[in-house]
Amino acid sequence: MDKFSKWIVRNRKLILCGYLLASILSVLALPFVKINYDNSKYLPKDMKTQESLTIMKNAFGINGSAQAMIQDVSIPEALEWKTKIAELDGVKNVIWLDDFVDIYQPTMFIETSVLDSWYKDSHALMQIKFVEDDYNIKTEKAIHEIRMLTSD
């Protein structure tokens, strides 16, 4: 241990240069690193879970989904936001309060549990379904466009 510690002290500049070089190479390589959020890609193909996912995808299709909350809006304004989001490329549909009740009636006639699930305290919660799955580039772009659209 004594020899090792003396070697570290004698070669501290070499070790520091090595760490700096490794850090610089890591930063340069960063744009080439791809993140895979789909953990099912790591499952063996013959595993029952992987087979079940394949059957579900073939039978029902697996689309990505997200929830977006639009703050400080009235019900008519929220309906406009829903339309804007639904028109974005990569968005399959947007589910909101108007899919369940007539939003043109006074809110006192809408069941409280339904209203509170989608619109509460001037905040609208929307369920967004995408054309592709959660890990697709098209879905990623649609999410980015939604963020840019609702940045205020």
PDB file of N, CA and C in Angstrom, residues 64-107:
ATOM      1  N   GLY A  64     -48.488   5.345 -27.544  1.00  0.00           N
ATOM      2  CA  GLY A  64     -48.019   6.110 -26.403  1.00  0.00           C
ATOM      3  C   GLY A  64     -49.112   7.008 -25.876  1.00  0.00           C
ATOM      4  N   SER A  65     -48.968   7.423 -24.646  1.00  0.00           N
ATOM      5  CA  SER A  65     -49.943   8.324 -24.055  1.00  0.00           C
ATOM      6  C   SER A  65     -49.254   9.282 -23.095  1.00  0.00           C
ATOM      7  N   ALA A  66     -49.924  10.387 -22.849  1.00  0.00           N
ATOM      8  CA  ALA A  66     -49.411  11.383 -21.912  1.00  0.00           C
ATOM      9  C   ALA A  66     -50.591  12.168 -21.371  1.00  0.00           C
ATOM     10  N   GLN A  67     -50.363  12.823 -20.268  1.00  0.00           N
ATOM     11  CA  GLN A  67     -51.355  13.735 -19.724  1.00  0.00           C
ATOM     12  C   GLN A  67     -50.751  15.130 -19.733  1.00  0.00           C
ATOM     13  N   ALA A  68     -51.560  16.106 -20.095  1.00  0.00           N
ATOM     14  CA  ALA A  68     -51.116  17.499 -20.092  1.00  0.00           C
ATOM     15  C   ALA A  68     -52.122  18.332 -19.317  1.00  0.00           C
ATOM     16  N   MET A  69     -51.602  19.187 -18.453  1.00  0.00           N
ATOM     17  CA  MET A  69     -52.470  20.087 -17.706  1.00  0.00           C
ATOM     18  C   MET A  69     -52.259  21.506 -18.227  1.00  0.00           C
ATOM     19  N   ILE A  70     -53.342  22.121 -18.623  1.00  0.00           N
ATOM     20  CA  ILE A  70     -53.313  23.502 -19.078  1.00  0.00           C
ATOM     21  C   ILE A  70     -53.853  24.347 -17.924  1.00  0.00           C
ATOM     22  N   GLN A  71     -53.055  25.297 -17.465  1.00  0.00           N
ATOM     23  CA  GLN A  71     -53.426  26.078 -16.284  1.00  0.00           C
ATOM     24  C   GLN A  71     -54.140  27.368 -16.658  1.00  0.00           C
ATOM     25  N   ASP A  72     -54.997  27.797 -15.742  1.00  0.00           N
ATOM     26  CA  ASP A  72     -55.687  29.082 -15.838  1.00  0.00           C
ATOM     27  C   ASP A  72     -56.423  29.266 -17.163  1.00  0.00           C
ATOM     28  N   VAL A  73     -57.312  28.338 -17.475  1.00  0.00           N
ATOM     29  CA  VAL A  73     -58.126  28.441 -18.685  1.00  0.00           C
ATOM     30  C   VAL A  73     -59.593  28.228 -18.327  1.00  0.00           C
ATOM     31  N   SER A  74     -60.445  28.808 -19.149  1.00  0.00           N
ATOM     32  CA  SER A  74     -61.874  28.540 -19.020  1.00  0.00           C
ATOM     33  C   SER A  74     -62.175  27.261 -19.808  1.00  0.00           C
ATOM     34  N   ILE A  75     -63.376  26.772 -19.686  1.00  0.00           N
ATOM     35  CA  ILE A  75     -63.742  25.553 -20.413  1.00  0.00           C
ATOM     36  C   ILE A  75     -63.689  25.780 -21.929  1.00  0.00           C
ATOM     37  N   PRO A  76     -64.216  26.892 -22.479  1.00  0.00           N
ATOM     38  CA  PRO A  76     -64.076  27.105 -23.932  1.00  0.00           C
ATOM     39  C   PRO A  76     -62.612  27.238 -24.378  1.00  0.00           C
ATOM     40  N   GLU A  77     -61.774  27.883 -23.556  1.00  0.00           N
ATOM     41  CA  GLU A  77     -60.351  27.998 -23.896  1.00  0.00           C
ATOM     42  C   GLU A  77     -59.679  26.623 -23.880  1.00  0.00           C
ATOM     43  N   ALA A  78     -60.050  25.802 -22.918  1.00  0.00           N
ATOM     44  CA  ALA A  78     -59.487  24.455 -22.850  1.00  0.00           C
ATOM     45  C   ALA A  78     -59.864  23.648 -24.084  1.00  0.00           C
ATOM     46  N   LEU A  79     -61.073  23.842 -24.569  1.00  0.00           N
ATOM     47  CA  LEU A  79     -61.502  23.155 -25.797  1.00  0.00           C
ATOM     48  C   LEU A  79     -60.659  23.604 -26.994  1.00  0.00           C
ATOM     49  N   GLU A  80     -60.303  24.881 -27.038  1.00  0.00           N
ATOM     50  CA  GLU A  80     -59.414  25.373 -28.100  1.00  0.00           C
ATOM     51  C   GLU A  80     -58.032  24.722 -27.993  1.00  0.00           C
ATOM     52  N   TRP A  81     -57.516  24.608 -26.772  1.00  0.00           N
ATOM     53  CA  TRP A  81     -56.222  23.950 -26.567  1.00  0.00           C
ATOM     54  C   TRP A  81     -56.280  22.497 -27.013  1.00  0.00           C
ATOM     55  N   LYS A  82     -57.383  21.841 -26.695  1.00  0.00           N
ATOM     56  CA  LYS A  82     -57.541  20.442 -27.101  1.00  0.00           C
ATOM     57  C   LYS A  82     -57.448  20.317 -28.619  1.00  0.00           C
ATOM     58  N   THR A  83     -58.108  21.226 -29.323  1.00  0.00           N
ATOM     59  CA  THR A  83     -58.084  21.203 -30.788  1.00  0.00           C
ATOM     60  C   THR A  83     -56.678  21.444 -31.318  1.00  0.00           C
ATOM     61  N   LYS A  84     -55.962  22.409 -30.731  1.00  0.00           N
ATOM     62  CA  LYS A  84     -54.591  22.706 -31.171  1.00  0.00           C
ATOM     63  C   LYS A  84     -53.676  21.489 -30.977  1.00  0.00           C
ATOM     64  N   ILE A  85     -53.792  20.851 -29.834  1.00  0.00           N
ATOM     65  CA  ILE A  85     -52.941  19.689 -29.544  1.00  0.00           C
ATOM     66  C   ILE A  85     -53.300  18.531 -30.471  1.00  0.00           C
ATOM     67  N   ALA A  86     -54.585  18.316 -30.703  1.00  0.00           N
ATOM     68  CA  ALA A  86     -55.027  17.209 -31.554  1.00  0.00           C
ATOM     69  C   ALA A  86     -54.551  17.356 -32.994  1.00  0.00           C
ATOM     70  N   GLU A  87     -54.312  18.583 -33.440  1.00  0.00           N
ATOM     71  CA  GLU A  87     -53.876  18.821 -34.818  1.00  0.00           C
ATOM     72  C   GLU A  87     -52.383  18.585 -35.023  1.00  0.00           C
ATOM     73  N   LEU A  88     -51.622  18.405 -33.955  1.00  0.00           N
ATOM     74  CA  LEU A  88     -50.177  18.217 -34.084  1.00  0.00           C
ATOM     75  C   LEU A  88     -49.854  16.866 -34.719  1.00  0.00           C
ATOM     76  N   ASP A  89     -48.783  16.840 -35.499  1.00  0.00           N
ATOM     77  CA  ASP A  89     -48.332  15.605 -36.124  1.00  0.00           C
ATOM     78  C   ASP A  89     -47.858  14.631 -35.051  1.00  0.00           C
ATOM     79  N   GLY A  90     -48.345  13.411 -35.103  1.00  0.00           N
ATOM     80  CA  GLY A  90     -47.967  12.389 -34.133  1.00  0.00           C
ATOM     81  C   GLY A  90     -49.005  12.170 -33.053  1.00  0.00           C
ATOM     82  N   VAL A  91     -49.985  13.078 -32.961  1.00  0.00           N
ATOM     83  CA  VAL A  91     -51.053  12.939 -31.967  1.00  0.00           C
ATOM     84  C   VAL A  91     -52.236  12.247 -32.627  1.00  0.00           C
ATOM     85  N   LYS A  92     -52.665  11.138 -32.020  1.00  0.00           N
ATOM     86  CA  LYS A  92     -53.808  10.387 -32.553  1.00  0.00           C
ATOM     87  C   LYS A  92     -55.117  11.040 -32.136  1.00  0.00           C
ATOM     88  N   ASN A  93     -55.275  11.285 -30.845  1.00  0.00           N
ATOM     89  CA  ASN A  93     -56.455  11.986 -30.352  1.00  0.00           C
ATOM     90  C   ASN A  93     -56.191  12.528 -28.953  1.00  0.00           C
ATOM     91  N   VAL A  94     -57.089  13.404 -28.525  1.00  0.00           N
ATOM     92  CA  VAL A  94     -57.008  14.009 -27.199  1.00  0.00           C
ATOM     93  C   VAL A  94     -58.353  13.787 -26.521  1.00  0.00           C
ATOM     94  N   ILE A  95     -58.304  13.237 -25.341  1.00  0.00           N
ATOM     95  CA  ILE A  95     -59.528  12.968 -24.581  1.00  0.00           C
ATOM     96  C   ILE A  95     -59.629  14.022 -23.482  1.00  0.00           C
ATOM     97  N   TRP A  96     -60.824  14.629 -23.393  1.00  0.00           N
ATOM     98  CA  TRP A  96     -61.045  15.646 -22.373  1.00  0.00           C
ATOM     99  C   TRP A  96     -62.504  15.624 -21.966  1.00  0.00           C
ATOM    100  N   LEU A  97     -62.893  16.546 -21.153  1.00  0.00           N
ATOM    101  CA  LEU A  97     -64.238  16.628 -20.583  1.00  0.00           C
ATOM    102  C   LEU A  97     -65.341  16.587 -21.638  1.00  0.00           C
ATOM    103  N   ASP A  98     -65.135  17.241 -22.777  1.00  0.00           N
ATOM    104  CA  ASP A  98     -66.179  17.304 -23.800  1.00  0.00           C
ATOM    105  C   ASP A  98     -66.485  15.948 -24.425  1.00  0.00           C
ATOM    106  N   ASP A  99     -65.619  14.955 -24.196  1.00  0.00           N
ATOM    107  CA  ASP A  99     -65.888  13.606 -24.692  1.00  0.00           C
ATOM    108  C   ASP A  99     -66.885  12.857 -23.805  1.00  0.00           C
ATOM    109  N   PHE A 100     -67.187  13.405 -22.624  1.00  0.00           N
ATOM    110  CA  PHE A 100     -68.051  12.723 -21.669  1.00  0.00           C
ATOM    111  C   PHE A 100     -69.339  13.471 -21.370  1.00  0.00           C
ATOM    112  N   VAL A 101     -69.308  14.789 -21.444  1.00  0.00           N
ATOM    113  CA  VAL A 101     -70.493  15.584 -21.122  1.00  0.00           C
ATOM    114  C   VAL A 101     -70.614  16.734 -22.111  1.00  0.00           C
ATOM    115  N   ASP A 102     -71.783  17.360 -22.108  1.00  0.00           N
ATOM    116  CA  ASP A 102     -72.005  18.559 -22.914  1.00  0.00           C
ATOM    117  C   ASP A 102     -71.397  19.736 -22.155  1.00  0.00           C
ATOM    118  N   ILE A 103     -70.295  20.267 -22.667  1.00  0.00           N
ATOM    119  CA  ILE A 103     -69.606  21.341 -21.934  1.00  0.00           C
ATOM    120  C   ILE A 103     -70.293  22.692 -22.092  1.00  0.00           C
ATOM    121  N   TYR A 104     -71.312  22.775 -22.923  1.00  0.00           N
ATOM    122  CA  TYR A 104     -72.010  24.035 -23.129  1.00  0.00           C
ATOM    123  C   TYR A 104     -73.146  24.240 -22.124  1.00  0.00           C
ATOM    124  N   GLN A 105     -73.380  23.235 -21.292  1.00  0.00           N
ATOM    125  CA  GLN A 105     -74.354  23.396 -20.227  1.00  0.00           C
ATOM    126  C   GLN A 105     -73.653  24.001 -19.004  1.00  0.00           C
ATOM    127  N   PRO A 106     -74.382  24.623 -18.106  1.00  0.00           N
ATOM    128  CA  PRO A 106     -73.756  25.185 -16.908  1.00  0.00           C
ATOM    129  C   PRO A 106     -73.034  24.074 -16.107  1.00  0.00           C
ATOM    130  N   THR A 107     -71.885  24.423 -15.534  1.00  0.00           N
ATOM    131  CA  THR A 107     -71.082  23.417 -14.815  1.00  0.00           C
ATOM    132  C   THR A 107     -71.812  22.857 -13.599  1.00  0.00           C
TER     133      THR A 107
END
